[in-house]
Amino acid sequence: MDFREKEQFIDHYELVDKHIDTYFKGADIHVFHEIPTLDIHLDVYHIRPENAPFELLLTSGMSSISMNVSEIAKNSDAYRFAELMTLIPKGVDFGKMYPSNTKYDWIMSMIKQSAKFPHFYDTWIGTGHSIQAEENMDPYSKDTKYCGCLVLPTMTFPEDFQKIESPYGVINIYGLFPLYKEELEFKIQNGYNEFIQFLIKNNTEEIIDFNRVNYCKKDSGFDKLKRWTKGRS
């Protein structure tokens, strides 16, 4: 696919930059610039807010091309543009550029692959969608067992943070939550609403937990929660 033939919304890079300045005044910010490529120029901001128990990654460039939302029957224009974020523990070191062969490179791979996915496949993503790292559900790298992610609204930031106003339509900011293979399979089979009960029942934090229990693996609480969901009225 030749992305040069797509309509470009270059103004969105500046809008994302201004959005970050508004919400993260005084934060330590490093930008991982896209290595020259023939597809989408996708930068990733590594933001370290003051007095926060987390850091975050936020894309800039996913919204430079609109997603194909033709399958959405109503109000499709509200979903054309998006950027992605994920919360990470304090102190995560990605090096000075990506890739840097650190044990955390997979997080950067997750957010970049997810941001480019709808454009490569001429589709769209939004809340409730899941994205695989590989077709065969292999993990992102040898440094993690996470092999996909779920698109969620951020619970950490207010609603006005989650939308950037643009002359061409709103830019939605969605969160990414990494998933294990069994969790991804469960979500695909049972849907977003069923899987989200795991997060609610376990008071799951939005910040990536490198040692999180696999909610859908045997003896990890899955059977207990399955009984709980079946017992709901």
GROMACS .gro file of N, CA, C and O in nm, residues 11-83:
model
  292
   11ASP      N    1  -0.143   1.852   1.021
   11ASP     CA    2  -0.170   1.940   1.135
   11ASP      C    3  -0.183   1.863   1.266
   11ASP      O    4  -0.162   1.919   1.374
   12HIS      N    5  -0.215   1.735   1.258
   12HIS     CA    6  -0.239   1.657   1.380
   12HIS      C    7  -0.114   1.636   1.463
   12HIS      O    8  -0.122   1.620   1.584
   13TYR      N    9   0.002   1.637   1.399
   13TYR     CA   10   0.127   1.626   1.476
   13TYR      C   11   0.138   1.743   1.574
   13TYR      O   12   0.171   1.725   1.692
   14GLU      N   13   0.111   1.861   1.524
   14GLU     CA   14   0.119   1.980   1.610
   14GLU      C   15   0.010   1.979   1.717
   14GLU      O   16   0.035   2.020   1.832
   15LEU      N   17  -0.109   1.932   1.682
   15LEU     CA   18  -0.217   1.927   1.780
   15LEU      C   19  -0.184   1.831   1.895
   15LEU      O   20  -0.213   1.860   2.011
   16VAL      N   21  -0.123   1.717   1.863
   16VAL     CA   22  -0.082   1.623   1.968
   16VAL      C   23   0.026   1.685   2.055
   16VAL      O   24   0.023   1.673   2.179
   17ASP      N   25   0.120   1.753   1.993
   17ASP     CA   26   0.228   1.818   2.068
   17ASP      C   27   0.171   1.923   2.165
   17ASP      O   28   0.212   1.930   2.282
   18LYS      N   29   0.077   2.003   2.119
   18LYS     CA   30   0.014   2.104   2.205
   18LYS      C   31  -0.067   2.038   2.317
   18LYS      O   32  -0.069   2.088   2.430
   19HIS      N   33  -0.131   1.928   2.287
   19HIS     CA   34  -0.209   1.854   2.387
   19HIS      C   35  -0.117   1.807   2.500
   19HIS      O   36  -0.152   1.817   2.618
   20ILE      N   37  -0.002   1.757   2.464
   20ILE     CA   38   0.095   1.711   2.563
   20ILE      C   39   0.144   1.828   2.647
   20ILE      O   40   0.157   1.817   2.771
   21ASP      N   41   0.173   1.939   2.583
   21ASP     CA   42   0.217   2.058   2.658
   21ASP      C   43   0.112   2.103   2.758
   21ASP      O   44   0.144   2.149   2.868
   22THR      N   45  -0.015   2.091   2.720
   22THR     CA   46  -0.125   2.134   2.807
   22THR      C   47  -0.136   2.047   2.931
   22THR      O   48  -0.154   2.098   3.042
   23TYR      N   49  -0.125   1.918   2.915
   23TYR     CA   50  -0.153   1.824   3.025
   23TYR      C   51  -0.029   1.782   3.103
   23TYR      O   52  -0.042   1.729   3.214
   24PHE      N   53   0.088   1.805   3.049
   24PHE     CA   54   0.209   1.755   3.116
   24PHE      C   55   0.314   1.865   3.129
   24PHE      O   56   0.431   1.844   3.097
   25LYS      N   57   0.271   1.980   3.178
   25LYS     CA   58   0.365   2.090   3.200
   25LYS      C   59   0.469   2.047   3.304
   25LYS      O   60   0.436   1.992   3.409
   26GLY      N   61   0.594   2.070   3.273
   26GLY     CA   62   0.701   2.037   3.366
   26GLY      C   63   0.747   1.893   3.359
   26GLY      O   64   0.842   1.854   3.428
   27ALA      N   65   0.682   1.810   3.277
   27ALA     CA   66   0.720   1.669   3.267
   27ALA      C   67   0.848   1.653   3.186
   27ALA      O   68   0.879   1.733   3.098
   28ASP      N   69   0.923   1.550   3.219
   28ASP     CA   70   1.041   1.512   3.140
   28ASP      C   71   0.991   1.433   3.021
   28ASP      O   72   0.925   1.330   3.037
   29ILE      N   73   1.019   1.479   2.900
   29ILE     CA   74   0.964   1.417   2.779
   29ILE      C   75   1.075   1.385   2.681
   29ILE      O   76   1.161   1.469   2.652
   30HIS      N   77   1.073   1.264   2.631
   30HIS     CA   78   1.166   1.224   2.525
   30HIS      C   79   1.084   1.172   2.408
   30HIS      O   80   0.989   1.096   2.428
   31VAL      N   81   1.120   1.212   2.287
   31VAL     CA   82   1.047   1.169   2.168
   31VAL      C   83   1.129   1.066   2.091
   31VAL      O   84   1.244   1.093   2.054
   32PHE      N   85   1.068   0.949   2.069
   32PHE     CA   86   1.129   0.849   1.982
   32PHE      C   87   1.078   0.874   1.841
   32PHE      O   88   0.965   0.840   1.807
   33HIS      N   89   1.163   0.937   1.761
   33HIS     CA   90   1.123   0.972   1.625
   33HIS      C   91   1.127   0.849   1.535
   33HIS      O   92   1.212   0.762   1.550
   34GLU      N   93   1.033   0.845   1.442
   34GLU     CA   94   1.027   0.733   1.346
   34GLU      C   95   1.151   0.734   1.258
   34GLU      O   96   1.191   0.838   1.206
   35ILE      N   97   1.213   0.617   1.244
   35ILE     CA   98   1.320   0.603   1.146
   35ILE      C   99   1.256   0.620   1.008
   35ILE      O  100   1.144   0.573   0.984
   36PRO      N  101   1.323   0.691   0.914
   36PRO     CA  102   1.263   0.714   0.782
   36PRO      C  103   1.201   0.588   0.723
   36PRO      O  104   1.263   0.481   0.720
   37THR      N  105   1.076   0.599   0.681
   37THR     CA  106   1.000   0.484   0.634
   37THR      C  107   0.908   0.525   0.521
   37THR      O  108   0.878   0.643   0.505
   38LEU      N  109   0.863   0.427   0.443
   38LEU     CA  110   0.772   0.455   0.333
   38LEU      C  111   0.626   0.451   0.378
   38LEU      O  112   0.537   0.481   0.299
   39ASP      N  113   0.603   0.410   0.504
   39ASP     CA  114   0.464   0.410   0.551
   39ASP      C  115   0.440   0.531   0.640
   39ASP      O  116   0.483   0.641   0.607
   40ILE      N  117   0.373   0.514   0.750
   40ILE     CA  118   0.334   0.627   0.835
   40ILE      C  119   0.451   0.674   0.922
   40ILE      O  120   0.522   0.591   0.981
   41HIS      N  121   0.469   0.803   0.929
   41HIS     CA  122   0.568   0.859   1.022
   41HIS      C  123   0.505   0.863   1.160
   41HIS      O  124   0.419   0.946   1.188
   42LEU      N  125   0.547   0.771   1.246
   42LEU     CA  126   0.486   0.756   1.377
   42LEU      C  127   0.589   0.781   1.486
   42LEU      O  128   0.680   0.701   1.506
   43ASP      N  129   0.576   0.893   1.556
   43ASP     CA  130   0.662   0.922   1.671
   43ASP      C  131   0.595   0.872   1.798
   43ASP      O  132   0.473   0.857   1.804
   44VAL      N  133   0.677   0.844   1.899
   44VAL     CA  134   0.624   0.802   2.029
   44VAL      C  135   0.686   0.889   2.137
   44VAL      O  136   0.808   0.897   2.149
   45TYR      N  137   0.600   0.955   2.213
   45TYR     CA  138   0.644   1.038   2.325
   45TYR      C  139   0.655   0.953   2.451
   45TYR      O  140   0.560   0.884   2.488
   46HIS      N  141   0.770   0.959   2.516
   46HIS     CA  142   0.788   0.897   2.648
   46HIS      C  143   0.777   1.010   2.751
   46HIS      O  144   0.865   1.097   2.759
   47ILE      N  145   0.669   1.010   2.826
   47ILE     CA  146   0.636   1.121   2.915
   47ILE      C  147   0.651   1.076   3.060
   47ILE      O  148   0.595   0.973   3.100
   48ARG      N  149   0.727   1.154   3.137
   48ARG     CA  150   0.745   1.126   3.280
   48ARG      C  151   0.683   1.241   3.359
   48ARG      O  152   0.750   1.341   3.389
   49PRO      N  153   0.554   1.229   3.393
   49PRO     CA  154   0.488   1.340   3.464
   49PRO      C  155   0.545   1.359   3.605
   49PRO      O  156   0.591   1.263   3.668
   50GLU      N  157   0.540   1.482   3.651
   50GLU     CA  158   0.583   1.511   3.787
   50GLU      C  159   0.481   1.455   3.886
   50GLU      O  160   0.361   1.459   3.864
   51ASN      N  161   0.530   1.399   3.996
   51ASN     CA  162   0.447   1.353   4.108
   51ASN      C  163   0.341   1.252   4.065
   51ASN      O  164   0.230   1.251   4.118
   52ALA      N  165   0.373   1.166   3.969
   52ALA     CA  166   0.282   1.061   3.926
   52ALA      C  167   0.348   0.925   3.950
   52ALA      O  168   0.470   0.913   3.937
   53PRO      N  169   0.269   0.823   3.982
   53PRO     CA  170   0.326   0.690   4.008
   53PRO      C  171   0.349   0.609   3.881
   53PRO      O  172   0.363   0.487   3.887
   54PHE      N  173   0.351   0.676   3.767
   54PHE     CA  174   0.366   0.606   3.639
   54PHE      C  175   0.432   0.698   3.538
   54PHE      O  176   0.448   0.818   3.560
   55GLU      N  177   0.473   0.639   3.427
   55GLU     CA  178   0.513   0.712   3.308
   55GLU      C  179   0.420   0.666   3.196
   55GLU      O  180   0.338   0.575   3.217
   56LEU      N  181   0.428   0.728   3.080
   56LEU     CA  182   0.342   0.683   2.971
   56LEU      C  183   0.406   0.703   2.836
   56LEU      O  184   0.496   0.787   2.819
   57LEU      N  185   0.360   0.622   2.741
   57LEU     CA  186   0.394   0.638   2.601
   57LEU      C  187   0.270   0.685   2.528
   57LEU      O  188   0.159   0.638   2.555
   58LEU      N  189   0.288   0.780   2.436
   58LEU     CA  190   0.176   0.833   2.358
   58LEU      C  191   0.221   0.852   2.214
   58LEU      O  192   0.324   0.914   2.189
   59THR      N  193   0.144   0.799   2.120
   59THR     CA  194   0.182   0.810   1.980
   59THR      C  195   0.148   0.947   1.923
   59THR      O  196   0.059   1.018   1.971
   60SER      N  197   0.216   0.981   1.817
   60SER     CA  198   0.184   1.100   1.738
   60SER      C  199   0.209   1.064   1.592
   60SER      O  200   0.323   1.039   1.552
   61GLY      N  201   0.102   1.058   1.515
   61GLY     CA  202   0.114   1.023   1.374
   61GLY      C  203   0.012   0.922   1.328
   61GLY      O  204  -0.019   0.914   1.208
   62MET      N  205  -0.042   0.845   1.421
   62MET     CA  206  -0.149   0.751   1.382
   62MET      C  207  -0.265   0.828   1.319
   62MET      O  208  -0.327   0.781   1.223
   63SER      N  209  -0.293   0.946   1.371
   63SER     CA  210  -0.406   1.026   1.322
   63SER      C  211  -0.369   1.111   1.201
   63SER      O  212  -0.452   1.188   1.153
   64SER      N  213  -0.246   1.097   1.150
   64SER     CA  214  -0.210   1.174   1.031
   64SER      C  215  -0.278   1.118   0.906
   64SER      O  216  -0.279   1.182   0.800
   65ILE      N  217  -0.335   0.997   0.918
   65ILE     CA  218  -0.418   0.937   0.814
   65ILE      C  219  -0.546   0.889   0.881
   65ILE      O  220  -0.541   0.833   0.991
   66SER      N  221  -0.659   0.911   0.819
   66SER     CA  222  -0.784   0.866   0.880
   66SER      C  223  -0.800   0.716   0.863
   66SER      O  224  -0.753   0.657   0.764
   67MET      N  225  -0.867   0.653   0.958
   67MET     CA  226  -0.896   0.510   0.950
   67MET      C  227  -1.019   0.488   0.864
   67MET      O  228  -1.102   0.577   0.846
   68ASN      N  229  -1.031   0.367   0.812
   68ASN     CA  230  -1.147   0.330   0.730
   68ASN      C  231  -1.261   0.289   0.823
   68ASN      O  232  -1.261   0.178   0.877
   69VAL      N  233  -1.357   0.377   0.842
   69VAL     CA  234  -1.468   0.352   0.934
   69VAL      C  235  -1.598   0.328   0.858
   69VAL      O  236  -1.708   0.347   0.912
   70SER      N  237  -1.587   0.281   0.734
   70SER     CA  238  -1.707   0.264   0.650
   70SER      C  239  -1.803   0.161   0.706
   70SER      O  240  -1.922   0.166   0.675
   71GLU      N  241  -1.754   0.068   0.789
   71GLU     CA  242  -1.843  -0.035   0.843
   71GLU      C  243  -1.925   0.016   0.961
   71GLU      O  244  -2.015  -0.054   1.010
   72ILE      N  245  -1.893   0.134   1.012
   72ILE     CA  246  -1.969   0.191   1.124
   72ILE      C  247  -2.093   0.260   1.067
   72ILE      O  248  -2.083   0.351   0.986
   73ALA      N  249  -2.208   0.216   1.114
   73ALA     CA  250  -2.333   0.265   1.055
   73ALA      C  251  -2.364   0.410   1.091
   73ALA      O  252  -2.410   0.488   1.008
   74LYS      N  253  -2.340   0.446   1.217
   74LYS     CA  254  -2.379   0.579   1.263
   74LYS      C  255  -2.259   0.653   1.324
   74LYS      O  256  -2.174   0.593   1.389
   75ASN      N  257  -2.256   0.782   1.302
   75ASN     CA  258  -2.157   0.870   1.364
   75ASN      C  259  -2.014   0.822   1.337
   75ASN      O  260  -1.927   0.831   1.424
   76SER      N  261  -1.989   0.772   1.218
   76SER     CA  262  -1.858   0.715   1.186
   76SER      C  263  -1.746   0.818   1.192
   76SER      O  264  -1.631   0.784   1.224
   77ASP      N  265  -1.777   0.943   1.162
   77ASP     CA  266  -1.673   1.046   1.162
   77ASP      C  267  -1.610   1.064   1.300
   77ASP      O  268  -1.497   1.111   1.311
   78ALA      N  269  -1.681   1.025   1.405
   78ALA     CA  270  -1.629   1.040   1.540
   78ALA      C  271  -1.519   0.939   1.571
   78ALA      O  272  -1.454   0.948   1.676
   79TYR      N  273  -1.497   0.843   1.480
   79TYR     CA  274  -1.399   0.737   1.505
   79TYR      C  275  -1.287   0.734   1.401
   79TYR      O  276  -1.204   0.644   1.402
   80ARG      N  277  -1.281   0.834   1.315
   80ARG     CA  278  -1.184   0.833   1.205
   80ARG      C  279  -1.040   0.844   1.251
   80ARG      O  280  -0.951   0.785   1.190
   81PHE      N  281  -1.018   0.920   1.358
   81PHE     CA  282  -0.881   0.951   1.399
   81PHE      C  283  -0.853   0.899   1.540
   81PHE      O  284  -0.940   0.908   1.628
   82ALA      N  285  -0.732   0.850   1.561
   82ALA     CA  286  -0.696   0.801   1.694
   82ALA      C  287  -0.546   0.810   1.715
   82ALA      O  288  -0.466   0.809   1.620
   83GLU      N  289  -0.508   0.820   1.841
   83GLU     CA  290  -0.371   0.801   1.888
   83GLU      C  291  -0.378   0.703   2.004
   83GLU      O  292  -0.485   0.687   2.066
   0.00000   0.00000   0.00000
